[in-house]
PDB file of C-alpha atoms in Angstrom:
ATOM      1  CA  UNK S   1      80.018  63.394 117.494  1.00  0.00           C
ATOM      2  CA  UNK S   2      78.655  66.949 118.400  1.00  0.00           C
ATOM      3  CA  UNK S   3      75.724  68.116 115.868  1.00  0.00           C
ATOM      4  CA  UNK S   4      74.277  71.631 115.534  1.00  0.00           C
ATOM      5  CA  UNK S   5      71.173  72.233 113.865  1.00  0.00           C
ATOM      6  CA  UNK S   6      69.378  75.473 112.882  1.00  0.00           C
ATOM      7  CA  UNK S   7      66.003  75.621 111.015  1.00  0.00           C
ATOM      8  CA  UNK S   8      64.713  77.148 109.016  1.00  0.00           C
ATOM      9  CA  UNK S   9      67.731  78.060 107.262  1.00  0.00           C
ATOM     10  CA  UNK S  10      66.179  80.827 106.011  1.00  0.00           C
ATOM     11  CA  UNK S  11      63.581  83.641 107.564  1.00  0.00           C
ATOM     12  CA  UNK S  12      62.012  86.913 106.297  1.00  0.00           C
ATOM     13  CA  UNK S  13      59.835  89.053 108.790  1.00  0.00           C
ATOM     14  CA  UNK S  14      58.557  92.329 108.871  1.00  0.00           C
ATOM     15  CA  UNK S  15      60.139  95.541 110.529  1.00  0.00           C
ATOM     16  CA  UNK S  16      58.852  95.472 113.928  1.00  0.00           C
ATOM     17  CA  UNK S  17      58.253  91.371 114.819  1.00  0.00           C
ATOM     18  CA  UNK S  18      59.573  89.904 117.699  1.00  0.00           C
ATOM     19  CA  UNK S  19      60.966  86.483 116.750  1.00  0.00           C
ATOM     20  CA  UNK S  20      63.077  83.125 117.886  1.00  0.00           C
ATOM     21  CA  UNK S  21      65.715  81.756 115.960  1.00  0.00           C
ATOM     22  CA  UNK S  22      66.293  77.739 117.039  1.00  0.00           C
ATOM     23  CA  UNK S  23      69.014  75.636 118.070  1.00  0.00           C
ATOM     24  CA  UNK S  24      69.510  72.476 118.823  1.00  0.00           C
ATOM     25  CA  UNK S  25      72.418  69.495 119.411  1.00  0.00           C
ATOM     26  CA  UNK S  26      73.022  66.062 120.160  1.00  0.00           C
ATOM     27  CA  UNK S  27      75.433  66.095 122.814  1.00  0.00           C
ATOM     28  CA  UNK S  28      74.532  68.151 126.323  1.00  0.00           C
ATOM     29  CA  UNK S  29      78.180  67.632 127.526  1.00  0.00           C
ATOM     30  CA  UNK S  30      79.581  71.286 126.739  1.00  0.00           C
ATOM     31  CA  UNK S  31      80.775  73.974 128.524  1.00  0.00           C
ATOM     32  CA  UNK S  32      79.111  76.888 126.513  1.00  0.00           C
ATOM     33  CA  UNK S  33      77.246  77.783 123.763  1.00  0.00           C
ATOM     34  CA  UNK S  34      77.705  80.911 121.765  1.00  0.00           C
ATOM     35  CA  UNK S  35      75.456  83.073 119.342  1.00  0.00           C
ATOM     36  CA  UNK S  36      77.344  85.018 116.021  1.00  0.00           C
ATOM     37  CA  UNK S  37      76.767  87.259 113.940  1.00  0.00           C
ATOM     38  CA  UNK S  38      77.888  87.326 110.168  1.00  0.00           C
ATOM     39  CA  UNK S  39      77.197  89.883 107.285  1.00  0.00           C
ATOM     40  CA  UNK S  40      77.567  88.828 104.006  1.00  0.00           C
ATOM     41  CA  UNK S  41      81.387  89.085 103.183  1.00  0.00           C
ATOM     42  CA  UNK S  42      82.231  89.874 106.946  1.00  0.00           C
ATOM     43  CA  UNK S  43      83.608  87.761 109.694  1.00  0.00           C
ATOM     44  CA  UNK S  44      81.840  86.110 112.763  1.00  0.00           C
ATOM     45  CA  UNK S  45      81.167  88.881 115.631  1.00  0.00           C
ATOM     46  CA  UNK S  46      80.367  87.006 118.869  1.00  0.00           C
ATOM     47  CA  UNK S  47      76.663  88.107 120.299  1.00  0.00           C
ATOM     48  CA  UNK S  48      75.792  86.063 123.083  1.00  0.00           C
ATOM     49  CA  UNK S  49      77.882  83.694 125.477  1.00  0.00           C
ATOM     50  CA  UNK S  50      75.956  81.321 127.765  1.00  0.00           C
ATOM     51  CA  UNK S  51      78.014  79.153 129.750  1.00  0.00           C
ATOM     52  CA  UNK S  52      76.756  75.692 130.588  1.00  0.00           C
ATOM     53  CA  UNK S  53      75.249  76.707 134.183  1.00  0.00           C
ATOM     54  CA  UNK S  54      73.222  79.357 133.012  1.00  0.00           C
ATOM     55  CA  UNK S  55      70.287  79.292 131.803  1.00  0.00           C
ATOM     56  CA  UNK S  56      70.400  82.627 129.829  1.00  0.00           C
ATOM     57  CA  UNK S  57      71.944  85.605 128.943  1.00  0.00           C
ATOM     58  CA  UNK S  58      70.682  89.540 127.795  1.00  0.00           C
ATOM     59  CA  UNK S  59      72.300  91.787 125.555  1.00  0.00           C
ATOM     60  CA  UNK S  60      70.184  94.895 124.766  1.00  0.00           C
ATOM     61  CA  UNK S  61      67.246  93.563 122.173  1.00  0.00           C
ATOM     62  CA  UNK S  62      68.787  90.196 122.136  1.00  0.00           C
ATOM     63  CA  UNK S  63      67.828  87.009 124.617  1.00  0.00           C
ATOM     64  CA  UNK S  64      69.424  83.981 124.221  1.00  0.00           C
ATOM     65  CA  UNK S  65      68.512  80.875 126.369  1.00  0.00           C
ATOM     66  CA  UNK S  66      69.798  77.330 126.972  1.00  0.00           C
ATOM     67  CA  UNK S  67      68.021  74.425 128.332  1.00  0.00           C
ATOM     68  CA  UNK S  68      71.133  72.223 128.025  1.00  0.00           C
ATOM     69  CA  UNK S  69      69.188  68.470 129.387  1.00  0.00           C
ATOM     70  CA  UNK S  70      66.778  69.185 125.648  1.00  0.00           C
ATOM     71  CA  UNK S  71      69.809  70.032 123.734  1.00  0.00           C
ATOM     72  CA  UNK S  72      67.893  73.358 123.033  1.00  0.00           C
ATOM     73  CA  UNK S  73      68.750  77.263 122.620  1.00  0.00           C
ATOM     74  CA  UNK S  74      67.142  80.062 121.515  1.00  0.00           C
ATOM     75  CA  UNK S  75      67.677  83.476 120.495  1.00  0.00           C
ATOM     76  CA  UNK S  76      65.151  86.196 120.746  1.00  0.00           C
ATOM     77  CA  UNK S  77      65.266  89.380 118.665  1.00  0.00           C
ATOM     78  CA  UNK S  78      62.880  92.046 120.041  1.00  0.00           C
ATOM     79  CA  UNK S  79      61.494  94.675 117.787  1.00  0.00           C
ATOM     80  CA  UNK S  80      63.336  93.178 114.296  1.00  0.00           C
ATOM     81  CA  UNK S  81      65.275  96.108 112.508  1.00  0.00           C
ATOM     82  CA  UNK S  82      65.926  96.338 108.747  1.00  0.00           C
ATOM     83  CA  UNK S  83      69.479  96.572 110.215  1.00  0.00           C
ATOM     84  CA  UNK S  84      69.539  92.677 112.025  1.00  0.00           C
ATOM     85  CA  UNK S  85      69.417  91.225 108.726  1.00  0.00           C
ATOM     86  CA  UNK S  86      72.255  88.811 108.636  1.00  0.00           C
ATOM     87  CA  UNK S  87      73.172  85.186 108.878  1.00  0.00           C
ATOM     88  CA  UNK S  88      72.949  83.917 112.418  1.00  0.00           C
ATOM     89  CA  UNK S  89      75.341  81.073 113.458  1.00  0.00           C
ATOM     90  CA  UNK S  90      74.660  78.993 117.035  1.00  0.00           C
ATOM     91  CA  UNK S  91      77.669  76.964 118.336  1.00  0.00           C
ATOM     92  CA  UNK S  92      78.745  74.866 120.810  1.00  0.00           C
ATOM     93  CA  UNK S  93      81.892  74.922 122.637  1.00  0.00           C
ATOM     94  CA  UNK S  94      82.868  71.201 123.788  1.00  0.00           C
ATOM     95  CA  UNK S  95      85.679  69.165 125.132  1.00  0.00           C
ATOM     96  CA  UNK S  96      89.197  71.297 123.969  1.00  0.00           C
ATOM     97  CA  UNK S  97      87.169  74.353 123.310  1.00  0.00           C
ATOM     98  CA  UNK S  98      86.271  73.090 119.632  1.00  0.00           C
ATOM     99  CA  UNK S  99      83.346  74.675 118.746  1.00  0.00           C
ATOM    100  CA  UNK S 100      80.686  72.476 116.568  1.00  0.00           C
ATOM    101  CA  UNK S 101      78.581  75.160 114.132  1.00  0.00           C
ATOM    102  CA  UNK S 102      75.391  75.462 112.976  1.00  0.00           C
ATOM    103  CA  UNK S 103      74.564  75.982 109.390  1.00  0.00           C
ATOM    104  CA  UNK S 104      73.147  79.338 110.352  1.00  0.00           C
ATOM    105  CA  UNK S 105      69.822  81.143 109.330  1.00  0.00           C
ATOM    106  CA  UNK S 106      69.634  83.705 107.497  1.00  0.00           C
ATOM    107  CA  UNK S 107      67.349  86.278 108.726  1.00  0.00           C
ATOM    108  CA  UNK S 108      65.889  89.096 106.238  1.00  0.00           C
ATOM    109  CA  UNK S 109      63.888  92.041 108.059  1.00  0.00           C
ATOM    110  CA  UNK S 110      62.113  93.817 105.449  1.00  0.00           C
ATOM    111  CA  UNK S 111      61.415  97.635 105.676  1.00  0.00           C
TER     112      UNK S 111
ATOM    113  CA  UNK Q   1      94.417  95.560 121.383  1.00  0.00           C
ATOM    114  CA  UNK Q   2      94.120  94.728 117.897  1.00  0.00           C
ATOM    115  CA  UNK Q   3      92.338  91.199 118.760  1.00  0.00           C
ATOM    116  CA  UNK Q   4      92.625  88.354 115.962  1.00  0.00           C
ATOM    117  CA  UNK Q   5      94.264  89.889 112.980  1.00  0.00           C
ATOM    118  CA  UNK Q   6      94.483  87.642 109.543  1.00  0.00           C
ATOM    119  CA  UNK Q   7      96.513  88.321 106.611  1.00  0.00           C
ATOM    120  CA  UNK Q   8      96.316  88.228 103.519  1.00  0.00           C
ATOM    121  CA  UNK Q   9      92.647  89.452 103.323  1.00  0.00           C
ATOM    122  CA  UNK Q  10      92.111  88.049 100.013  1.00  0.00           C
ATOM    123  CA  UNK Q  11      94.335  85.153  97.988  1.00  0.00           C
ATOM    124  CA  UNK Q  12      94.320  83.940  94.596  1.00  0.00           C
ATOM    125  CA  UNK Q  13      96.522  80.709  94.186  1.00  0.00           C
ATOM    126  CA  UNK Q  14      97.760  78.144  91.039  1.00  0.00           C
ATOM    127  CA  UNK Q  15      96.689  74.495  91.674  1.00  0.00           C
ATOM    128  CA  UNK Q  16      99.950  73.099  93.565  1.00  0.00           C
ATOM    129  CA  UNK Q  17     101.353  76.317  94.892  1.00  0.00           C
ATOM    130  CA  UNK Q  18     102.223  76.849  98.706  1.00  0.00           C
ATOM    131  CA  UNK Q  19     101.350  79.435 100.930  1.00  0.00           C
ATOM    132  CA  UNK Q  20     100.984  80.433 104.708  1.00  0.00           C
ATOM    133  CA  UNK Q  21      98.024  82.090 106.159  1.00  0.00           C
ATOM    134  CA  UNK Q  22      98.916  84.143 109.065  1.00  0.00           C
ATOM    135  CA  UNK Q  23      97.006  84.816 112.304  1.00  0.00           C
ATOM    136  CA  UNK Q  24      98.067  86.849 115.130  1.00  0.00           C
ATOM    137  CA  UNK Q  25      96.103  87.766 118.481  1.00  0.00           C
ATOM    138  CA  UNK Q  26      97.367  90.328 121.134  1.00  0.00           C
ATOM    139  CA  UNK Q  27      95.241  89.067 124.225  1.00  0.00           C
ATOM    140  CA  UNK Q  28      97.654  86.633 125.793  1.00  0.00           C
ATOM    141  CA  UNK Q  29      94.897  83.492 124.833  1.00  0.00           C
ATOM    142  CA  UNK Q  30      96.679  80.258 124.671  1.00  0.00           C
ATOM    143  CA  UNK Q  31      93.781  78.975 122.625  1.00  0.00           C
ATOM    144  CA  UNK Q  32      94.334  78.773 118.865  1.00  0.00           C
ATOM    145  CA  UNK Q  33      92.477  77.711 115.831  1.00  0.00           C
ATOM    146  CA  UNK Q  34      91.534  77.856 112.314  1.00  0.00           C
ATOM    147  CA  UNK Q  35      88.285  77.041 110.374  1.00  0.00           C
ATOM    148  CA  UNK Q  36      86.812  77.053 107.192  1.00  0.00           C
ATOM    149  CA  UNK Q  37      83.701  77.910 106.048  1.00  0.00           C
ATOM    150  CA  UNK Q  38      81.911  76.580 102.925  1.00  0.00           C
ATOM    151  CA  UNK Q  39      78.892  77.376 101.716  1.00  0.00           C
ATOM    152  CA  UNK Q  40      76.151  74.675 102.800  1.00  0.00           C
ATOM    153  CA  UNK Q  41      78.814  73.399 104.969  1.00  0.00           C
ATOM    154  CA  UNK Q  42      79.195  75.445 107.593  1.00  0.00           C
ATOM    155  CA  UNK Q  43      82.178  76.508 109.650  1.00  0.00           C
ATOM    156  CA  UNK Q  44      84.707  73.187 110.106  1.00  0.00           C
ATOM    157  CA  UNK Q  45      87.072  73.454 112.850  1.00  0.00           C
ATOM    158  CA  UNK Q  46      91.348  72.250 110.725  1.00  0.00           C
ATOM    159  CA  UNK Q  47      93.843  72.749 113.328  1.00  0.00           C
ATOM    160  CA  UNK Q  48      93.840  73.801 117.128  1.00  0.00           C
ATOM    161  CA  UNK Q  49      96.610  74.617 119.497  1.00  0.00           C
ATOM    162  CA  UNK Q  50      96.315  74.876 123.333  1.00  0.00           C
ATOM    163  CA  UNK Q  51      99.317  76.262 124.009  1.00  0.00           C
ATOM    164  CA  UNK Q  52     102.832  77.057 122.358  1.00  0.00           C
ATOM    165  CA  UNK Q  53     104.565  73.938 121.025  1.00  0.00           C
ATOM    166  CA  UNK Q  54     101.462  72.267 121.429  1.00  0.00           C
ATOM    167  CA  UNK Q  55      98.962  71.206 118.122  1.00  0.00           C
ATOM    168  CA  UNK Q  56      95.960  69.202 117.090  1.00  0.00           C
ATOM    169  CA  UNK Q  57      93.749  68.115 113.930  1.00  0.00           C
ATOM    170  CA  UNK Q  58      90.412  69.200 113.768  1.00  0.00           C
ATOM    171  CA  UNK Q  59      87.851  67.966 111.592  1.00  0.00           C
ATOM    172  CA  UNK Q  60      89.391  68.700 108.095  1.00  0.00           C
ATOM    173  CA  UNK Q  61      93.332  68.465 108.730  1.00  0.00           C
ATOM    174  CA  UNK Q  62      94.076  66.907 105.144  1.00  0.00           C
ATOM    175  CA  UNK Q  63      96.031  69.426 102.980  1.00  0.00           C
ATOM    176  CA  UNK Q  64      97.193  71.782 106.032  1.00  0.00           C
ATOM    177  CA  UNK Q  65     100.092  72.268 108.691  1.00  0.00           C
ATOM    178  CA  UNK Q  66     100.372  74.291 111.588  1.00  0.00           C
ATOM    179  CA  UNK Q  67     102.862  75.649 113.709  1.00  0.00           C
ATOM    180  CA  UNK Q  68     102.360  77.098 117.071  1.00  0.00           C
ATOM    181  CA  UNK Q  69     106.349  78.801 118.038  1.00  0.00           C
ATOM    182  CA  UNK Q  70     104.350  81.615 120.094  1.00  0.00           C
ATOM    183  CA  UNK Q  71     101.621  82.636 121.964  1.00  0.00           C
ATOM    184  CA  UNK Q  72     100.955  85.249 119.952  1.00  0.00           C
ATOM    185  CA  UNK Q  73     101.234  83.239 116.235  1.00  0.00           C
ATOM    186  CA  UNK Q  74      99.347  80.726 114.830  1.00  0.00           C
ATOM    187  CA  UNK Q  75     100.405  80.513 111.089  1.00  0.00           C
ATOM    188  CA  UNK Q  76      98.245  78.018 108.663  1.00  0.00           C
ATOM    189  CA  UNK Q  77     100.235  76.665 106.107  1.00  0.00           C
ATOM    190  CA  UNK Q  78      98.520  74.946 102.569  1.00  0.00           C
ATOM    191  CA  UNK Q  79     101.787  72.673 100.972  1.00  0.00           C
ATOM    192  CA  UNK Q  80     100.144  72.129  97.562  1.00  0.00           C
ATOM    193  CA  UNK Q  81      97.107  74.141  97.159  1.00  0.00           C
ATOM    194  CA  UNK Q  82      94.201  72.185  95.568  1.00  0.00           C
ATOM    195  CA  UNK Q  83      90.584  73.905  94.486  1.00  0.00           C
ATOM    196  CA  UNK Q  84      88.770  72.198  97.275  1.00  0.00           C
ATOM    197  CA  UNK Q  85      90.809  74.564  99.740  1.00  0.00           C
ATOM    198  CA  UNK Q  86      88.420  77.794  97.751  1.00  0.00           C
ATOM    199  CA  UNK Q  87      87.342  78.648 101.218  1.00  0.00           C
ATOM    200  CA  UNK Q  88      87.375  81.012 103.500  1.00  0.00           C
ATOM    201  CA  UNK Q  89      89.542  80.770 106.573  1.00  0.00           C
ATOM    202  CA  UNK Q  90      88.759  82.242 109.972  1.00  0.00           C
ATOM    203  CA  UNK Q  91      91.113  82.383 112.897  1.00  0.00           C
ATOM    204  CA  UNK Q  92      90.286  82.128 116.628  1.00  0.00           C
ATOM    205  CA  UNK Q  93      91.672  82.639 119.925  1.00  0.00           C
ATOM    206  CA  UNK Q  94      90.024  81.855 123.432  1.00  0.00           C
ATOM    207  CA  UNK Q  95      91.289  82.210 126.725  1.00  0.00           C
ATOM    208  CA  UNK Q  96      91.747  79.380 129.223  1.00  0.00           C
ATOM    209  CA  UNK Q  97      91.773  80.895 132.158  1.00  0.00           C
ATOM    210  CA  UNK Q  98      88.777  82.703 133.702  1.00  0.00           C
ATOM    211  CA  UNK Q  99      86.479  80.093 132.805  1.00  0.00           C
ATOM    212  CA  UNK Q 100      84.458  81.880 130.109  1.00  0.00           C
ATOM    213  CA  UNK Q 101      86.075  80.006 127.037  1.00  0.00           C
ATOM    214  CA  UNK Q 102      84.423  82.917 125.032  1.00  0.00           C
ATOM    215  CA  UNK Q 103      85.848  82.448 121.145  1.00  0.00           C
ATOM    216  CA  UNK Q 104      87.322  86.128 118.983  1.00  0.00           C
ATOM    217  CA  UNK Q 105      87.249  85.623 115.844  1.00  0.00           C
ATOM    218  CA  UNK Q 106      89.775  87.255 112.967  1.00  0.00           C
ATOM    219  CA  UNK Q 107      88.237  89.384 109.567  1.00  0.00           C
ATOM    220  CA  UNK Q 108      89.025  85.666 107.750  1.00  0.00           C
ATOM    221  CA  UNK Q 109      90.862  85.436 104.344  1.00  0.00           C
ATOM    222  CA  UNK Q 110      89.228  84.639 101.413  1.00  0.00           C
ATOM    223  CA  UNK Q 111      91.364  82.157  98.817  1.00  0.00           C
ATOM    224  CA  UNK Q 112      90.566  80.990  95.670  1.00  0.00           C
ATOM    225  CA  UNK Q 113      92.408  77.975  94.225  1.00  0.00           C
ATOM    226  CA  UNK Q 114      92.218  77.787  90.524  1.00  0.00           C
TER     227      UNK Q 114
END
C-alpha cells in the first residue's frame, strides 16, 4: 500500500527565504506525482504536475523535483511571500489514477 | 468551462438522514472521484469511476454509494448519515487520454452530521 509522507508538518520562515518542502513514498510504481495548494477553508488548487519520466517541473517561483528510484520529491519556493502561506499537500497518482496524499505542511511566511 | 462544480457548499444533517452530494465537471474527463478530508487524516480517496456505468471503492467506501449514469455526473450519495461522515468532501475529475492524468479538483462541501 502507497504511503505519502511530509515533514515537518508544520514550518514558519521569514519573508524573503528560499526553502524545500519534502516528500517522500513507499512505492516508486506511479505514473505522476502532483503538488496542491490549500487555504484554510478553500479547496485543493493543483501547482505542480511531474509525470513519472521527468525529473522536474517549473512554475514561476516554484520547483518541484522527483527522483522516483528514492521515493523522493521536493518543492522549492523561491523568495517566500507573506502571501504562500498555506497548507501544502504532495500526492501520488498510482495504478487507476488514485491518488495517495500527504498529510500536508503547513507553511507560515511571516512579514 | 466551469471545471469541477460541487453542491451543496455547506450541509448540516440529523444522525440517520440521507442525502446526495452532487459533482459535475464540463471537460469531457472520464475520470471520477470523491474524497474526504479529515483533519490529521488527510485526504482519503471513497469512490472512483473510470468511465460511465463503470464504479469502484476507494479506501473508505463504508456508509456511501455512487452512481456514474454520465460523463458529466458523479453524484455521492450518504444512506444514513452518521457523525463520522463530519467531513469535507472534494470531487475530482482527470482525463485519460493525453497521458498527463493531471487531477481538478471541485470547491468541496463541507457537512456536519450531528
Amino acid at each position: 500500500k502507497q504511503e505519502v509522507t511530509q515533514i515537518p508538518a508544520a514550518l514558519s520562515v521569514p519573508e524573503g527565504e528560499n526553502l524545500v518542502l519534502n516528500c517522500s513514498f513507499t512505492d516508486s510504481a506511479i505514473y505522476n506525482l502532483q503538488w496542491f495548494r490549500q487555504d484554510p477553508g478553500k479547496g485543493l488548487t493543483s501547482l505542480l504536475l511531474i509525470q513519472s519520466s521527468q525529473r522536474e517541473q517549473t512554475s514561476g517561483r516554484l520547483n518541484a523535483s522527483l527522483d522516483k528510484s528514492s521515493g523522493r520529491s521536493t518543492l522549492y519556493i523561491a523568495a517566500s511571500q507573506p502571501g504562500d502561506s498555506a497548507t501544502y499537500l504532495c500526492a501520488v497518482n498510482g495504478a487507476n489514477s488514485k491518488l495517495t496524499f500527504g498529510k500536508g505542511i503547513t507553511l507560515s511566511v511571516r512579514p | 468551462n466551469a471545471g469541477v462544480t460541487q453542491t451543496p457548499k455547506f450541509q448540516v444533517l440529523k444522525t440517520g438522514q440521507s442525502m446526495t452530494l452532487q459533482c459535475a465537471q464540463d471537460m469531457n474527463h472520464e475520470y471520477m472521484s470523491w474524497y474526504r478530508q479529515d483533519p490529521g487524516m488527510g485526504l482519503r480517496l471513497i469512490h472512483y469511476s473510470v468511465g460511465a456505468g463503470i464504479t469502484d471503492q476507494g479506501e473508505v467506501p463504508n456508509g456511501y454509494n455512487v452512481s456514474r449514469s454520465t460523463t458529466e455526473d458523479f453524484p455521492l450519495r450518504l444512506l444514513s448519515a452518521a457523525p463520522s461522515q463530519t467531513s469535507v468532501y472534494f470531487c475530482a475529475s482527470t482525463p485519460m487520454s493525453g497521458g498527463s492524468y493531471e487531477q481538478y479538483f471541485g470547491p468541496g462541501t463541507r457537512l456536519t452530521v450531528t
